[in-house]
Amino acid sequence: METSRILFIHGSESNGQTYKAQALRKTFPGLVSPDFTGPLAVRMAQMESIVKDDNGWTLVGSSLGGLMAALFATQHPGQVCRLVLLAPALNLPEFSRRLPKPVNIPTLLIIGKKDDVIPGEAVRRLAKQVFPKLTYLSVDDDHRLHYTADRLDWKALLG
C-alpha cells in the first residue's frame, strides 16, 4: 500500500503531530496527517479537500477523528479501502441518531478498557452494525491510547 494513501485524522483536542501520528509515521513516512480545526462540518470539508476523488485510502481516526473517518467511509465507501477507528466518538448524534447503511470496508476498532470518554461497548455495537467486517481489539489503556499507540504493529495492521 502506498503510504501517501494513509490519512490520520486526530481528535478534537489534538493536532496532526500527535504522538499517534508520530507512531504511525515511523512505519509509514508518507503518512498524511494535517491539522483539522473548527466544528465537525468544517473538519469534514477539510478532510474531503484532502481526499478529493482519490480512491484507495486507509483512514485512521482517533476520537472525533474516528467519527470523521466513519462518516466519510459511509458517505464515500468507494474511496476507502480500510478503516482504523481508535476510540471513535460514534456515540455522538451525528452517527448514532441515524445509523448509516452498512458498508463492507475492513474496519479495526481499538478501544481502551479504561476509556472514560466514550462508552466502549455501545460504540462497539454501533460499529458492528455499520461495519460488518469489523475486528475489535480491547486494550489495557485509556481514551488517548498513549500506551497502545507506540506498541501496535502498524505494518501488520495497515501494510
PDB file of N, CA and C in Angstrom, residues 56-136:
ATOM      1  N   GLY A  56      -8.713   4.335  -2.647  1.00  0.00           N
ATOM      2  CA  GLY A  56      -7.671   3.538  -2.015  1.00  0.00           C
ATOM      3  C   GLY A  56      -7.156   4.079  -0.703  1.00  0.00           C
ATOM      4  N   TRP A  57      -7.910   4.908  -0.036  1.00  0.00           N
ATOM      5  CA  TRP A  57      -7.457   5.496   1.223  1.00  0.00           C
ATOM      6  C   TRP A  57      -7.659   4.544   2.396  1.00  0.00           C
ATOM      7  N   THR A  58      -6.676   4.521   3.276  1.00  0.00           N
ATOM      8  CA  THR A  58      -6.835   3.950   4.607  1.00  0.00           C
ATOM      9  C   THR A  58      -6.998   5.129   5.538  1.00  0.00           C
ATOM     10  N   LEU A  59      -8.106   5.140   6.266  1.00  0.00           N
ATOM     11  CA  LEU A  59      -8.373   6.227   7.203  1.00  0.00           C
ATOM     12  C   LEU A  59      -8.147   5.724   8.616  1.00  0.00           C
ATOM     13  N   VAL A  60      -7.294   6.427   9.351  1.00  0.00           N
ATOM     14  CA  VAL A  60      -7.036   6.124  10.756  1.00  0.00           C
ATOM     15  C   VAL A  60      -7.536   7.320  11.545  1.00  0.00           C
ATOM     16  N   GLY A  61      -8.597   7.120  12.315  1.00  0.00           N
ATOM     17  CA  GLY A  61      -9.197   8.232  13.038  1.00  0.00           C
ATOM     18  C   GLY A  61      -9.240   7.982  14.524  1.00  0.00           C
ATOM     19  N   SER A  62      -8.917   9.015  15.285  1.00  0.00           N
ATOM     20  CA  SER A  62      -8.892   8.931  16.740  1.00  0.00           C
ATOM     21  C   SER A  62      -9.962   9.835  17.342  1.00  0.00           C
ATOM     22  N   SER A  63     -10.811   9.277  18.184  1.00  0.00           N
ATOM     23  CA  SER A  63     -11.846  10.011  18.902  1.00  0.00           C
ATOM     24  C   SER A  63     -12.771  10.730  17.908  1.00  0.00           C
ATOM     25  N   LEU A  64     -12.811  12.067  17.909  1.00  0.00           N
ATOM     26  CA  LEU A  64     -13.627  12.781  16.931  1.00  0.00           C
ATOM     27  C   LEU A  64     -13.146  12.461  15.514  1.00  0.00           C
ATOM     28  N   GLY A  65     -11.848  12.248  15.345  1.00  0.00           N
ATOM     29  CA  GLY A  65     -11.307  11.837  14.051  1.00  0.00           C
ATOM     30  C   GLY A  65     -11.828  10.475  13.618  1.00  0.00           C
ATOM     31  N   GLY A  66     -12.104   9.600  14.581  1.00  0.00           N
ATOM     32  CA  GLY A  66     -12.712   8.309  14.269  1.00  0.00           C
ATOM     33  C   GLY A  66     -14.135   8.476  13.768  1.00  0.00           C
ATOM     34  N   LEU A  67     -14.858   9.395  14.384  1.00  0.00           N
ATOM     35  CA  LEU A  67     -16.200   9.725  13.892  1.00  0.00           C
ATOM     36  C   LEU A  67     -16.107  10.247  12.464  1.00  0.00           C
ATOM     37  N   MET A  68     -15.165  11.151  12.210  1.00  0.00           N
ATOM     38  CA  MET A  68     -14.995  11.708  10.870  1.00  0.00           C
ATOM     39  C   MET A  68     -14.684  10.609   9.856  1.00  0.00           C
ATOM     40  N   ALA A  69     -13.769   9.706  10.204  1.00  0.00           N
ATOM     41  CA  ALA A  69     -13.401   8.612   9.304  1.00  0.00           C
ATOM     42  C   ALA A  69     -14.608   7.729   9.011  1.00  0.00           C
ATOM     43  N   ALA A  70     -15.380   7.407  10.050  1.00  0.00           N
ATOM     44  CA  ALA A  70     -16.552   6.552   9.873  1.00  0.00           C
ATOM     45  C   ALA A  70     -17.606   7.232   9.001  1.00  0.00           C
ATOM     46  N   LEU A  71     -17.866   8.499   9.260  1.00  0.00           N
ATOM     47  CA  LEU A  71     -18.838   9.231   8.443  1.00  0.00           C
ATOM     48  C   LEU A  71     -18.396   9.292   6.985  1.00  0.00           C
ATOM     49  N   PHE A  72     -17.124   9.620   6.756  1.00  0.00           N
ATOM     50  CA  PHE A  72     -16.624   9.706   5.384  1.00  0.00           C
ATOM     51  C   PHE A  72     -16.755   8.355   4.684  1.00  0.00           C
ATOM     52  N   ALA A  73     -16.380   7.285   5.379  1.00  0.00           N
ATOM     53  CA  ALA A  73     -16.422   5.949   4.776  1.00  0.00           C
ATOM     54  C   ALA A  73     -17.841   5.536   4.407  1.00  0.00           C
ATOM     55  N   THR A  74     -18.815   5.922   5.212  1.00  0.00           N
ATOM     56  CA  THR A  74     -20.199   5.560   4.887  1.00  0.00           C
ATOM     57  C   THR A  74     -20.758   6.414   3.755  1.00  0.00           C
ATOM     58  N   GLN A  75     -20.233   7.621   3.599  1.00  0.00           N
ATOM     59  CA  GLN A  75     -20.692   8.508   2.530  1.00  0.00           C
ATOM     60  C   GLN A  75     -19.946   8.282   1.220  1.00  0.00           C
ATOM     61  N   HIS A  76     -18.712   7.779   1.311  1.00  0.00           N
ATOM     62  CA  HIS A  76     -17.859   7.572   0.127  1.00  0.00           C
ATOM     63  C   HIS A  76     -17.170   6.211   0.216  1.00  0.00           C
ATOM     64  N   PRO A  77     -17.920   5.115   0.290  1.00  0.00           N
ATOM     65  CA  PRO A  77     -17.289   3.812   0.520  1.00  0.00           C
ATOM     66  C   PRO A  77     -16.320   3.385  -0.577  1.00  0.00           C
ATOM     67  N   GLY A  78     -16.511   3.868  -1.789  1.00  0.00           N
ATOM     68  CA  GLY A  78     -15.616   3.505  -2.878  1.00  0.00           C
ATOM     69  C   GLY A  78     -14.226   4.105  -2.766  1.00  0.00           C
ATOM     70  N   GLN A  79     -14.075   5.123  -1.937  1.00  0.00           N
ATOM     71  CA  GLN A  79     -12.778   5.781  -1.792  1.00  0.00           C
ATOM     72  C   GLN A  79     -11.943   5.214  -0.648  1.00  0.00           C
ATOM     73  N   VAL A  80     -12.555   4.410   0.204  1.00  0.00           N
ATOM     74  CA  VAL A  80     -11.885   3.928   1.412  1.00  0.00           C
ATOM     75  C   VAL A  80     -11.685   2.425   1.312  1.00  0.00           C
ATOM     76  N   CYS A  81     -10.438   1.980   1.492  1.00  0.00           N
ATOM     77  CA  CYS A  81     -10.170   0.543   1.438  1.00  0.00           C
ATOM     78  C   CYS A  81     -10.038  -0.069   2.826  1.00  0.00           C
ATOM     79  N   ARG A  82      -9.795   0.759   3.852  1.00  0.00           N
ATOM     80  CA  ARG A  82      -9.642   0.247   5.211  1.00  0.00           C
ATOM     81  C   ARG A  82      -9.855   1.370   6.207  1.00  0.00           C
ATOM     82  N   LEU A  83     -10.424   0.990   7.359  1.00  0.00           N
ATOM     83  CA  LEU A  83     -10.637   1.933   8.458  1.00  0.00           C
ATOM     84  C   LEU A  83      -9.963   1.416   9.718  1.00  0.00           C
ATOM     85  N   VAL A  84      -9.333   2.316  10.435  1.00  0.00           N
ATOM     86  CA  VAL A  84      -8.854   2.023  11.783  1.00  0.00           C
ATOM     87  C   VAL A  84      -9.451   3.103  12.672  1.00  0.00           C
ATOM     88  N   LEU A  85     -10.297   2.676  13.594  1.00  0.00           N
ATOM     89  CA  LEU A  85     -11.004   3.603  14.475  1.00  0.00           C
ATOM     90  C   LEU A  85     -10.454   3.454  15.888  1.00  0.00           C
ATOM     91  N   LEU A  86      -9.796   4.500  16.365  1.00  0.00           N
ATOM     92  CA  LEU A  86      -9.169   4.499  17.683  1.00  0.00           C
ATOM     93  C   LEU A  86     -10.068   5.253  18.655  1.00  0.00           C
ATOM     94  N   ALA A  87     -10.737   4.527  19.531  1.00  0.00           N
ATOM     95  CA  ALA A  87     -11.660   5.136  20.499  1.00  0.00           C
ATOM     96  C   ALA A  87     -12.554   6.172  19.811  1.00  0.00           C
ATOM     97  N   PRO A  88     -13.265   5.757  18.759  1.00  0.00           N
ATOM     98  CA  PRO A  88     -14.031   6.720  17.967  1.00  0.00           C
ATOM     99  C   PRO A  88     -15.284   7.207  18.690  1.00  0.00           C
ATOM    100  N   ALA A  89     -15.646   8.433  18.430  1.00  0.00           N
ATOM    101  CA  ALA A  89     -16.815   9.055  19.065  1.00  0.00           C
ATOM    102  C   ALA A  89     -18.097   8.730  18.295  1.00  0.00           C
ATOM    103  N   LEU A  90     -18.323   7.444  18.045  1.00  0.00           N
ATOM    104  CA  LEU A  90     -19.503   7.031  17.289  1.00  0.00           C
ATOM    105  C   LEU A  90     -20.789   7.187  18.087  1.00  0.00           C
ATOM    106  N   ASN A  91     -20.657   7.445  19.371  1.00  0.00           N
ATOM    107  CA  ASN A  91     -21.831   7.649  20.214  1.00  0.00           C
ATOM    108  C   ASN A  91     -22.437   9.044  20.046  1.00  0.00           C
ATOM    109  N   LEU A  92     -21.742   9.938  19.358  1.00  0.00           N
ATOM    110  CA  LEU A  92     -22.284  11.278  19.135  1.00  0.00           C
ATOM    111  C   LEU A  92     -23.475  11.201  18.172  1.00  0.00           C
ATOM    112  N   PRO A  93     -24.421  12.119  18.307  1.00  0.00           N
ATOM    113  CA  PRO A  93     -25.651  12.059  17.498  1.00  0.00           C
ATOM    114  C   PRO A  93     -25.410  12.081  15.991  1.00  0.00           C
ATOM    115  N   GLU A  94     -24.330  12.694  15.548  1.00  0.00           N
ATOM    116  CA  GLU A  94     -24.046  12.765  14.106  1.00  0.00           C
ATOM    117  C   GLU A  94     -23.945  11.370  13.493  1.00  0.00           C
ATOM    118  N   PHE A  95     -23.622  10.376  14.299  1.00  0.00           N
ATOM    119  CA  PHE A  95     -23.519   8.999  13.815  1.00  0.00           C
ATOM    120  C   PHE A  95     -24.647   8.135  14.361  1.00  0.00           C
ATOM    121  N   SER A  96     -24.877   8.228  15.663  1.00  0.00           N
ATOM    122  CA  SER A  96     -25.772   7.279  16.330  1.00  0.00           C
ATOM    123  C   SER A  96     -27.258   7.569  16.127  1.00  0.00           C
ATOM    124  N   ARG A  97     -27.616   8.807  15.845  1.00  0.00           N
ATOM    125  CA  ARG A  97     -29.037   9.149  15.700  1.00  0.00           C
ATOM    126  C   ARG A  97     -29.656   8.454  14.494  1.00  0.00           C
ATOM    127  N   ARG A  98     -28.954   8.514  13.370  1.00  0.00           N
ATOM    128  CA  ARG A  98     -29.414   7.832  12.155  1.00  0.00           C
ATOM    129  C   ARG A  98     -28.257   7.002  11.644  1.00  0.00           C
ATOM    130  N   LEU A  99     -28.258   5.745  12.000  1.00  0.00           N
ATOM    131  CA  LEU A  99     -27.141   4.896  11.594  1.00  0.00           C
ATOM    132  C   LEU A  99     -27.059   4.814  10.075  1.00  0.00           C
ATOM    133  N   PRO A 100     -25.861   5.018   9.541  1.00  0.00           N
ATOM    134  CA  PRO A 100     -25.685   4.869   8.092  1.00  0.00           C
ATOM    135  C   PRO A 100     -25.924   3.419   7.667  1.00  0.00           C
ATOM    136  N   LYS A 101     -26.169   3.231   6.382  1.00  0.00           N
ATOM    137  CA  LYS A 101     -26.300   1.881   5.841  1.00  0.00           C
ATOM    138  C   LYS A 101     -24.963   1.165   5.999  1.00  0.00           C
ATOM    139  N   PRO A 102     -24.991  -0.155   6.216  1.00  0.00           N
ATOM    140  CA  PRO A 102     -23.739  -0.905   6.359  1.00  0.00           C
ATOM    141  C   PRO A 102     -22.868  -0.806   5.110  1.00  0.00           C
ATOM    142  N   VAL A 103     -21.571  -0.749   5.336  1.00  0.00           N
ATOM    143  CA  VAL A 103     -20.588  -0.752   4.251  1.00  0.00           C
ATOM    144  C   VAL A 103     -19.552  -1.835   4.544  1.00  0.00           C
ATOM    145  N   ASN A 104     -19.136  -2.531   3.495  1.00  0.00           N
ATOM    146  CA  ASN A 104     -18.213  -3.659   3.650  1.00  0.00           C
ATOM    147  C   ASN A 104     -16.764  -3.228   3.519  1.00  0.00           C
ATOM    148  N   ILE A 105     -16.337  -2.407   4.432  1.00  0.00           N
ATOM    149  CA  ILE A 105     -14.948  -1.954   4.481  1.00  0.00           C
ATOM    150  C   ILE A 105     -14.289  -2.641   5.670  1.00  0.00           C
ATOM    151  N   PRO A 106     -13.145  -3.304   5.469  1.00  0.00           N
ATOM    152  CA  PRO A 106     -12.448  -3.882   6.622  1.00  0.00           C
ATOM    153  C   PRO A 106     -12.160  -2.783   7.648  1.00  0.00           C
ATOM    154  N   THR A 107     -12.596  -3.018   8.873  1.00  0.00           N
ATOM    155  CA  THR A 107     -12.522  -1.995   9.914  1.00  0.00           C
ATOM    156  C   THR A 107     -11.941  -2.586  11.184  1.00  0.00           C
ATOM    157  N   LEU A 108     -10.937  -1.921  11.717  1.00  0.00           N
ATOM    158  CA  LEU A 108     -10.358  -2.290  13.007  1.00  0.00           C
ATOM    159  C   LEU A 108     -10.787  -1.247  14.021  1.00  0.00           C
ATOM    160  N   LEU A 109     -11.405  -1.702  15.098  1.00  0.00           N
ATOM    161  CA  LEU A 109     -11.855  -0.833  16.178  1.00  0.00           C
ATOM    162  C   LEU A 109     -11.010  -1.132  17.410  1.00  0.00           C
ATOM    163  N   ILE A 110     -10.316  -0.110  17.922  1.00  0.00           N
ATOM    164  CA  ILE A 110      -9.488  -0.267  19.118  1.00  0.00           C
ATOM    165  C   ILE A 110     -10.031   0.658  20.197  1.00  0.00           C
ATOM    166  N   ILE A 111     -10.382   0.064  21.334  1.00  0.00           N
ATOM    167  CA  ILE A 111     -10.914   0.834  22.459  1.00  0.00           C
ATOM    168  C   ILE A 111     -10.192   0.411  23.728  1.00  0.00           C
ATOM    169  N   GLY A 112      -9.814   1.393  24.531  1.00  0.00           N
ATOM    170  CA  GLY A 112      -9.163   1.120  25.805  1.00  0.00           C
ATOM    171  C   GLY A 112     -10.161   0.688  26.868  1.00  0.00           C
ATOM    172  N   LYS A 113      -9.787  -0.295  27.645  1.00  0.00           N
ATOM    173  CA  LYS A 113     -10.651  -0.784  28.727  1.00  0.00           C
ATOM    174  C   LYS A 113     -10.890   0.283  29.789  1.00  0.00           C
ATOM    175  N   LYS A 114      -9.972   1.247  29.881  1.00  0.00           N
ATOM    176  CA  LYS A 114     -10.082   2.307  30.890  1.00  0.00           C
ATOM    177  C   LYS A 114     -10.584   3.622  30.287  1.00  0.00           C
ATOM    178  N   ASP A 115     -11.176   3.545  29.109  1.00  0.00           N
ATOM    179  CA  ASP A 115     -11.676   4.748  28.438  1.00  0.00           C
ATOM    180  C   ASP A 115     -12.864   5.302  29.219  1.00  0.00           C
ATOM    181  N   ASP A 116     -12.727   6.539  29.691  1.00  0.00           N
ATOM    182  CA  ASP A 116     -13.821   7.173  30.425  1.00  0.00           C
ATOM    183  C   ASP A 116     -14.464   8.307  29.618  1.00  0.00           C
ATOM    184  N   VAL A 117     -14.184   8.335  28.312  1.00  0.00           N
ATOM    185  CA  VAL A 117     -14.735   9.369  27.435  1.00  0.00           C
ATOM    186  C   VAL A 117     -15.847   8.801  26.551  1.00  0.00           C
ATOM    187  N   ILE A 118     -15.595   7.665  25.942  1.00  0.00           N
ATOM    188  CA  ILE A 118     -16.619   7.046  25.095  1.00  0.00           C
ATOM    189  C   ILE A 118     -17.133   5.769  25.767  1.00  0.00           C
ATOM    190  N   PRO A 119     -18.397   5.432  25.555  1.00  0.00           N
ATOM    191  CA  PRO A 119     -18.934   4.178  26.094  1.00  0.00           C
ATOM    192  C   PRO A 119     -18.525   3.015  25.185  1.00  0.00           C
ATOM    193  N   GLY A 120     -17.471   2.324  25.553  1.00  0.00           N
ATOM    194  CA  GLY A 120     -16.854   1.324  24.685  1.00  0.00           C
ATOM    195  C   GLY A 120     -17.785   0.278  24.117  1.00  0.00           C
ATOM    196  N   GLU A 121     -18.599  -0.341  24.947  1.00  0.00           N
ATOM    197  CA  GLU A 121     -19.478  -1.410  24.463  1.00  0.00           C
ATOM    198  C   GLU A 121     -20.543  -0.857  23.520  1.00  0.00           C
ATOM    199  N   ALA A 122     -21.091   0.291  23.825  1.00  0.00           N
ATOM    200  CA  ALA A 122     -22.092   0.902  22.942  1.00  0.00           C
ATOM    201  C   ALA A 122     -21.471   1.264  21.594  1.00  0.00           C
ATOM    202  N   VAL A 123     -20.262   1.800  21.608  1.00  0.00           N
ATOM    203  CA  VAL A 123     -19.567   2.151  20.366  1.00  0.00           C
ATOM    204  C   VAL A 123     -19.266   0.892  19.559  1.00  0.00           C
ATOM    205  N   ARG A 124     -18.852  -0.178  20.230  1.00  0.00           N
ATOM    206  CA  ARG A 124     -18.579  -1.436  19.532  1.00  0.00           C
ATOM    207  C   ARG A 124     -19.844  -1.949  18.831  1.00  0.00           C
ATOM    208  N   ARG A 125     -20.979  -1.900  19.510  1.00  0.00           N
ATOM    209  CA  ARG A 125     -22.237  -2.361  18.912  1.00  0.00           C
ATOM    210  C   ARG A 125     -22.629  -1.504  17.704  1.00  0.00           C
ATOM    211  N   LEU A 126     -22.498  -0.185  17.832  1.00  0.00           N
ATOM    212  CA  LEU A 126     -22.805   0.706  16.705  1.00  0.00           C
ATOM    213  C   LEU A 126     -21.900   0.398  15.518  1.00  0.00           C
ATOM    214  N   ALA A 127     -20.609   0.256  15.786  1.00  0.00           N
ATOM    215  CA  ALA A 127     -19.644  -0.015  14.714  1.00  0.00           C
ATOM    216  C   ALA A 127     -19.963  -1.334  14.016  1.00  0.00           C
ATOM    217  N   LYS A 128     -20.337  -2.346  14.772  1.00  0.00           N
ATOM    218  CA  LYS A 128     -20.636  -3.661  14.190  1.00  0.00           C
ATOM    219  C   LYS A 128     -21.852  -3.593  13.266  1.00  0.00           C
ATOM    220  N   GLN A 129     -22.811  -2.749  13.591  1.00  0.00           N
ATOM    221  CA  GLN A 129     -23.998  -2.608  12.742  1.00  0.00           C
ATOM    222  C   GLN A 129     -23.666  -1.966  11.399  1.00  0.00           C
ATOM    223  N   VAL A 130     -22.735  -1.039  11.407  1.00  0.00           N
ATOM    224  CA  VAL A 130     -22.422  -0.285  10.189  1.00  0.00           C
ATOM    225  C   VAL A 130     -21.257  -0.900   9.417  1.00  0.00           C
ATOM    226  N   PHE A 131     -20.325  -1.510  10.130  1.00  0.00           N
ATOM    227  CA  PHE A 131     -19.132  -2.092   9.503  1.00  0.00           C
ATOM    228  C   PHE A 131     -19.091  -3.592   9.801  1.00  0.00           C
ATOM    229  N   PRO A 132     -19.799  -4.409   9.014  1.00  0.00           N
ATOM    230  CA  PRO A 132     -19.866  -5.839   9.307  1.00  0.00           C
ATOM    231  C   PRO A 132     -18.509  -6.548   9.253  1.00  0.00           C
ATOM    232  N   LYS A 133     -17.540  -5.961   8.556  1.00  0.00           N
ATOM    233  CA  LYS A 133     -16.192  -6.546   8.510  1.00  0.00           C
ATOM    234  C   LYS A 133     -15.334  -5.990   9.648  1.00  0.00           C
ATOM    235  N   LEU A 134     -15.922  -5.903  10.828  1.00  0.00           N
ATOM    236  CA  LEU A 134     -15.273  -5.288  11.987  1.00  0.00           C
ATOM    237  C   LEU A 134     -14.416  -6.292  12.747  1.00  0.00           C
ATOM    238  N   THR A 135     -13.205  -5.858  13.076  1.00  0.00           N
ATOM    239  CA  THR A 135     -12.345  -6.559  14.025  1.00  0.00           C
ATOM    240  C   THR A 135     -12.222  -5.652  15.229  1.00  0.00           C
ATOM    241  N   TYR A 136     -12.442  -6.218  16.396  1.00  0.00           N
ATOM    242  CA  TYR A 136     -12.446  -5.421  17.626  1.00  0.00           C
ATOM    243  C   TYR A 136     -11.267  -5.811  18.500  1.00  0.00           C
TER     244      TYR A 136
END
